[in-house]
Amino acid sequence: MAAKQISVSLSPRFYPVKLSVYHTPEEVPDGKMPDCAIAIDVLRATSTMAAAFNAGVEAVQVFSDIDQLLEVSADWPADKRLRAGERGGQRVEGCDLGNSPLDHSPEQSASKRLFMTTTNGTRCLERIQAAPTVLTAALTTRHAVVEYLLGHSFDTVWLVGSGWEGTYSLEDTVCAGAIVHGIIASTHQTFKELAGNDAAIASVSLYLQWQDQLLDLMHYASHGQRLLRLNNTADLQYCAQLDVLRVVPIQQSPGVLVSG
């Protein structure tokens, strides 16, 4: 079922923050964490998390290791859990679901805990989980994430793409650019005031180039092409939507996300 389009209308305000973009978890600097770190995996982990929360899951618990997921989730009643596992774009054996936002509906997911492991997105969350505030973002939730950032006093925000097995992904960077652009449009500040690194500026340039052709961009992206080879056009169409969900997944404790 298609989500309803949400219009973006944010009032200008002063926003003293530095926004930095890192294309992959491997690019994230060692040492001190930012005030807020945002994991982005448009295709498809963070898009799926948002869809799951929109369908009513009570929490999402992420794992990089499938055996650990199966062990921990075994302690939950079968009717109160969903196991979602994906490797290489395919569902992992022993899991109820793969990594598709279209897997989730209120009938399927409401009031359950989603235990989830994916090729890239869960690894990204683990890399930034020590930050005081950790969010996930997708194109579908861009407006909600921008509103959340504008409503909080963060001096530093890192937007971290999940990439694909350590390499750059167009769709994650365009999402980061959409968020940075949303902050700039709302505050009327400049790149000089807001950009924490060069990648933040480049991400906005990518977004401005493709903002009206996001689905086309998904088709050009290497991971989009992987999904197309699996005949998965529906997920691409869903994940390319902008500003359709009022959901901000936020880390409650390391590895556990709730709807903020």
Tab-separated table of C-alpha atoms in Angstrom:
chain	number	residue	atom	x	y	z
A	1	MET	CA	0.000	0.000	0.000
A	2	ALA	CA	1.464	3.338	-1.033
A	3	ALA	CA	2.226	5.808	1.728
A	4	LYS	CA	0.671	9.255	1.668
A	5	GLN	CA	2.958	12.071	0.504
A	6	ILE	CA	3.916	14.469	3.300
A	7	SER	CA	4.538	18.094	2.395
A	8	VAL	CA	7.664	19.782	3.742
A	9	SER	CA	7.120	23.112	5.464
A	10	LEU	CA	9.684	24.153	8.045
A	11	SER	CA	10.118	27.590	9.530
A	12	PRO	CA	13.563	29.248	9.432
A	13	ARG	CA	15.528	29.285	12.667
A	14	PHE	CA	19.080	29.567	13.863
A	15	TYR	CA	20.763	26.179	13.905
A	16	PRO	CA	24.384	26.199	15.165
A	17	VAL	CA	25.554	22.764	14.028
A	18	LYS	CA	28.167	21.135	11.844
A	19	LEU	CA	26.866	18.425	9.528
A	20	SER	CA	29.393	15.898	8.230
A	21	VAL	CA	28.769	13.099	5.738
A	22	TYR	CA	30.688	9.814	5.636
A	23	HIS	CA	29.969	7.536	2.694
A	24	THR	CA	30.662	4.262	4.518
A	25	PRO	CA	31.186	3.098	8.117
A	26	GLU	CA	34.856	2.583	7.265
A	27	GLU	CA	35.247	6.359	6.706
A	28	VAL	CA	34.002	7.255	10.203
A	29	PRO	CA	36.873	8.768	12.220
A	30	ASP	CA	38.164	6.926	15.246
A	31	GLY	CA	37.910	8.573	18.638
A	32	LYS	CA	35.299	11.071	19.753
A	33	MET	CA	31.735	10.557	18.564
A	34	PRO	CA	29.407	13.391	17.445
A	35	ASP	CA	26.399	14.539	19.461
A	36	CYS	CA	24.155	12.757	16.960
A	37	ALA	CA	24.989	10.036	14.416
A	38	ILE	CA	22.599	8.931	11.685
A	39	ALA	CA	22.815	5.588	9.888
A	40	ILE	CA	21.548	5.549	6.297
A	41	ASP	CA	20.922	2.424	4.241
A	42	VAL	CA	18.289	3.390	1.687
A	43	LEU	CA	18.508	-0.014	-0.076
A	44	ARG	CA	17.213	-1.304	2.183
A	45	ALA	CA	17.781	-1.653	5.921
A	46	THR	CA	16.833	1.806	7.180
A	47	SER	CA	13.917	2.023	4.735
A	48	THR	CA	12.722	-1.331	6.092
A	49	MET	CA	13.128	-0.250	9.726
A	50	ALA	CA	11.033	2.841	9.118
A	51	ALA	CA	8.343	0.783	7.370
A	52	ALA	CA	8.344	-1.682	10.253
A	53	PHE	CA	7.837	1.085	12.810
A	54	ASN	CA	5.125	2.597	10.646
A	55	ALA	CA	3.417	-0.809	10.741
A	56	GLY	CA	3.607	-0.885	14.541
A	57	VAL	CA	6.626	-2.946	15.637
A	58	GLU	CA	7.509	-2.243	19.267
A	59	ALA	CA	11.270	-2.230	18.649
A	60	VAL	CA	13.946	-3.242	16.163
A	61	GLN	CA	16.944	-5.143	17.526
A	62	VAL	CA	19.895	-5.366	15.134
A	63	PHE	CA	22.689	-7.901	14.820
A	64	SER	CA	25.667	-8.327	12.531
A	65	ASP	CA	25.788	-12.070	13.231
A	66	ILE	CA	22.892	-14.314	12.230
A	67	ASP	CA	23.662	-16.972	14.860
A	68	GLN	CA	23.498	-14.367	17.616
A	69	LEU	CA	20.176	-13.116	16.245
A	70	LEU	CA	18.721	-16.617	16.339
A	71	GLU	CA	20.029	-17.235	19.856
A	72	VAL	CA	18.739	-13.964	21.374
A	73	SER	CA	15.389	-14.042	19.598
A	74	ALA	CA	14.762	-17.589	20.829
A	75	ASP	CA	14.033	-16.092	24.268
A	76	TRP	CA	11.005	-14.235	22.850
A	77	PRO	CA	7.599	-15.849	22.323
A	78	ALA	CA	7.224	-16.865	18.687
A	79	ASP	CA	4.041	-14.824	18.307
A	80	LYS	CA	5.802	-11.679	19.565
A	81	ARG	CA	8.853	-11.724	17.303
A	82	LEU	CA	9.849	-11.425	13.678
A	83	ARG	CA	13.228	-12.567	12.438
A	84	ALA	CA	14.529	-10.708	9.396
A	85	GLY	CA	17.808	-11.714	7.792
A	86	GLU	CA	19.414	-10.708	4.503
A	87	ARG	CA	22.701	-11.467	2.822
A	88	GLY	CA	23.466	-10.483	-0.752
A	89	GLY	CA	19.917	-9.249	-1.265
A	90	GLN	CA	18.330	-12.591	-0.331
A	91	ARG	CA	16.470	-13.822	2.765
A	92	VAL	CA	18.588	-15.828	5.210
A	93	GLU	CA	17.426	-19.365	5.939
A	94	GLY	CA	15.764	-19.614	9.347
A	95	CYS	CA	14.318	-16.098	9.213
A	96	ASP	CA	10.687	-15.138	8.683
A	97	LEU	CA	11.496	-12.181	6.466
A	98	GLY	CA	14.225	-10.747	4.313
A	99	ASN	CA	15.047	-7.047	4.102
A	100	SER	CA	12.075	-5.535	2.306
A	101	PRO	CA	9.978	-2.594	3.547
A	102	LEU	CA	7.040	-4.212	1.777
A	103	ASP	CA	7.187	-7.172	4.180
A	104	HIS	CA	5.622	-5.044	6.911
A	105	SER	CA	1.957	-4.352	7.529
A	106	PRO	CA	-0.005	-3.832	10.759
A	107	GLU	CA	-1.357	-7.382	10.439
A	108	GLN	CA	2.148	-8.801	10.120
A	109	SER	CA	4.197	-6.587	12.415
A	110	ALA	CA	2.126	-4.695	14.995
A	111	SER	CA	3.323	-5.058	18.618
A	112	LYS	CA	6.135	-7.446	17.666
A	113	ARG	CA	9.879	-7.068	18.059
A	114	LEU	CA	11.842	-7.196	14.811
A	115	PHE	CA	15.174	-9.012	15.144
A	116	MET	CA	17.161	-7.933	12.102
A	117	THR	CA	20.481	-8.554	10.377
A	118	THR	CA	21.495	-7.231	6.956
A	119	THR	CA	24.587	-7.087	4.774
A	120	ASN	CA	25.359	-3.412	5.368
A	121	GLY	CA	22.906	-1.425	7.504
A	122	THR	CA	23.349	-3.275	10.769
A	123	ARG	CA	27.146	-2.982	10.435
A	124	CYS	CA	26.763	0.785	10.025
A	125	LEU	CA	24.667	1.031	13.192
A	126	GLU	CA	27.268	-0.896	15.156
A	127	ARG	CA	29.978	1.542	14.010
A	128	ILE	CA	28.147	4.596	15.414
A	129	GLN	CA	26.255	3.101	18.357
A	130	ALA	CA	28.502	4.845	20.913
A	131	ALA	CA	27.190	8.313	19.947
A	132	PRO	CA	24.910	9.936	22.567
A	133	THR	CA	22.043	10.028	20.051
A	134	VAL	CA	21.765	7.537	17.192
A	135	LEU	CA	19.069	7.721	14.507
A	136	THR	CA	18.373	5.973	11.245
A	137	ALA	CA	17.223	7.785	8.121
A	138	ALA	CA	15.899	6.968	4.673
A	139	LEU	CA	14.490	8.995	1.825
A	140	THR	CA	11.031	8.011	3.037
A	141	THR	CA	11.702	9.652	6.424
A	142	ARG	CA	13.808	12.632	5.329
A	143	HIS	CA	11.334	15.297	6.493
A	144	ALA	CA	10.806	13.629	9.880
A	145	VAL	CA	14.575	13.417	10.457
A	146	VAL	CA	15.073	17.076	9.500
A	147	GLU	CA	12.325	18.090	11.934
A	148	TYR	CA	13.937	16.013	14.672
A	149	LEU	CA	17.334	17.635	14.116
A	150	LEU	CA	15.821	21.123	14.101
A	151	GLY	CA	14.081	20.383	17.384
A	152	HIS	CA	17.271	19.395	19.240
A	153	SER	CA	20.484	21.194	20.141
A	154	PHE	CA	23.281	19.193	18.525
A	155	ASP	CA	26.660	20.786	17.904
A	156	THR	CA	27.815	17.978	15.620
A	157	VAL	CA	25.859	15.563	13.442
A	158	TRP	CA	27.343	12.778	11.334
A	159	LEU	CA	25.352	11.232	8.486
A	160	VAL	CA	26.862	7.838	7.731
A	161	GLY	CA	26.048	5.811	4.637
A	162	SER	CA	26.107	2.044	4.882
A	163	GLY	CA	27.499	1.538	1.390
A	164	TRP	CA	27.887	-1.971	0.029
A	165	GLU	CA	30.521	-4.148	1.677
A	166	GLY	CA	32.765	-1.131	2.290
A	167	THR	CA	32.177	0.679	-0.997
A	168	TYR	CA	30.293	3.875	-1.870
A	169	SER	CA	26.547	3.847	-2.587
A	170	LEU	CA	24.804	6.607	-4.546
A	171	GLU	CA	21.474	6.154	-2.784
A	172	ASP	CA	22.898	6.643	0.721
A	173	THR	CA	24.761	9.800	-0.279
A	174	VAL	CA	21.723	11.303	-2.021
A	175	CYS	CA	19.712	10.700	1.162
A	176	ALA	CA	22.377	12.423	3.260
A	177	GLY	CA	22.308	15.318	0.799
A	178	ALA	CA	18.521	15.523	1.040
A	179	ILE	CA	18.783	15.865	4.828
A	180	VAL	CA	21.550	18.491	4.671
A	181	HIS	CA	19.559	20.379	2.028
A	182	GLY	CA	16.490	20.253	4.276
A	183	ILE	CA	18.439	21.879	7.109
A	184	ILE	CA	19.840	24.568	4.795
A	185	ALA	CA	16.412	25.309	3.303
A	186	SER	CA	14.875	25.589	6.767
A	187	THR	CA	17.526	27.737	8.422
A	188	HIS	CA	18.766	29.810	5.443
A	189	GLN	CA	22.317	29.181	6.601
A	190	THR	CA	25.203	28.588	4.229
A	191	PHE	CA	27.509	25.691	3.549
A	192	LYS	CA	30.248	27.648	5.292
A	193	GLU	CA	28.158	27.718	8.467
A	194	LEU	CA	26.773	24.171	8.334
A	195	ALA	CA	29.143	21.895	6.426
A	196	GLY	CA	31.484	19.900	8.633
A	197	ASN	CA	33.339	18.339	5.691
A	198	ASP	CA	33.526	18.452	1.898
A	199	ALA	CA	31.352	15.359	1.540
A	200	ALA	CA	28.396	17.246	3.059
A	201	ILE	CA	28.595	19.801	0.236
A	202	ALA	CA	29.018	17.111	-2.419
A	203	SER	CA	26.017	15.190	-1.092
A	204	VAL	CA	23.751	18.211	-1.557
A	205	SER	CA	25.017	18.649	-5.122
A	206	LEU	CA	24.071	15.025	-5.836
A	207	TYR	CA	20.627	15.523	-4.315
A	208	LEU	CA	19.944	18.709	-6.291
A	209	GLN	CA	20.923	16.909	-9.512
A	210	TRP	CA	18.608	13.948	-8.869
A	211	GLN	CA	15.852	15.212	-6.558
A	212	ASP	CA	13.179	14.805	-9.257
A	213	GLN	CA	14.573	11.507	-10.557
A	214	LEU	CA	15.295	9.493	-7.431
A	215	LEU	CA	13.938	6.251	-8.880
A	216	ASP	CA	16.133	6.698	-11.945
A	217	LEU	CA	19.106	7.141	-9.631
A	218	MET	CA	18.206	3.867	-7.894
A	219	HIS	CA	18.312	2.124	-11.264
A	220	TYR	CA	21.797	3.497	-11.971
A	221	ALA	CA	23.117	2.660	-8.486
A	222	SER	CA	25.088	-0.573	-8.280
A	223	HIS	CA	22.949	-1.967	-5.454
A	224	GLY	CA	19.805	-0.982	-7.320
A	225	GLN	CA	21.098	-3.016	-10.245
A	226	ARG	CA	21.628	-5.988	-7.919
A	227	LEU	CA	17.995	-5.796	-6.852
A	228	LEU	CA	16.863	-5.475	-10.468
A	229	ARG	CA	18.765	-8.672	-11.296
A	230	LEU	CA	16.635	-10.276	-8.555
A	231	ASN	CA	13.531	-8.875	-10.295
A	232	ASN	CA	12.884	-6.632	-7.304
A	233	THR	CA	11.501	-3.420	-8.777
A	234	ALA	CA	8.880	-2.948	-6.042
A	235	ASP	CA	11.452	-2.244	-3.320
A	236	LEU	CA	13.247	0.277	-5.530
A	237	GLN	CA	9.995	2.111	-6.158
A	238	TYR	CA	9.176	2.168	-2.458
A	239	CYS	CA	12.631	3.237	-1.254
A	240	ALA	CA	12.834	6.068	-3.823
A	241	GLN	CA	9.864	7.873	-2.246
A	242	LEU	CA	10.665	11.115	-0.423
A	243	ASP	CA	9.038	12.350	2.795
A	244	VAL	CA	6.235	9.791	3.082
A	245	LEU	CA	6.630	8.556	6.685
A	246	ARG	CA	6.551	10.454	9.978
A	247	VAL	CA	8.927	8.035	11.681
A	248	VAL	CA	12.317	8.594	13.333
A	249	PRO	CA	13.920	5.366	14.593
A	250	ILE	CA	16.152	6.195	17.556
A	251	GLN	CA	18.555	4.022	19.513
A	252	GLN	CA	17.217	3.237	22.986
A	253	SER	CA	20.204	1.099	23.957
A	254	PRO	CA	23.056	-0.306	21.851
A	255	GLY	CA	21.497	-2.372	19.102
A	256	VAL	CA	17.889	-1.614	20.065
A	257	LEU	CA	15.843	1.028	18.212
A	258	VAL	CA	12.431	2.445	19.051
A	259	SER	CA	10.227	4.963	17.306
A	260	GLY	CA	11.195	8.459	18.485
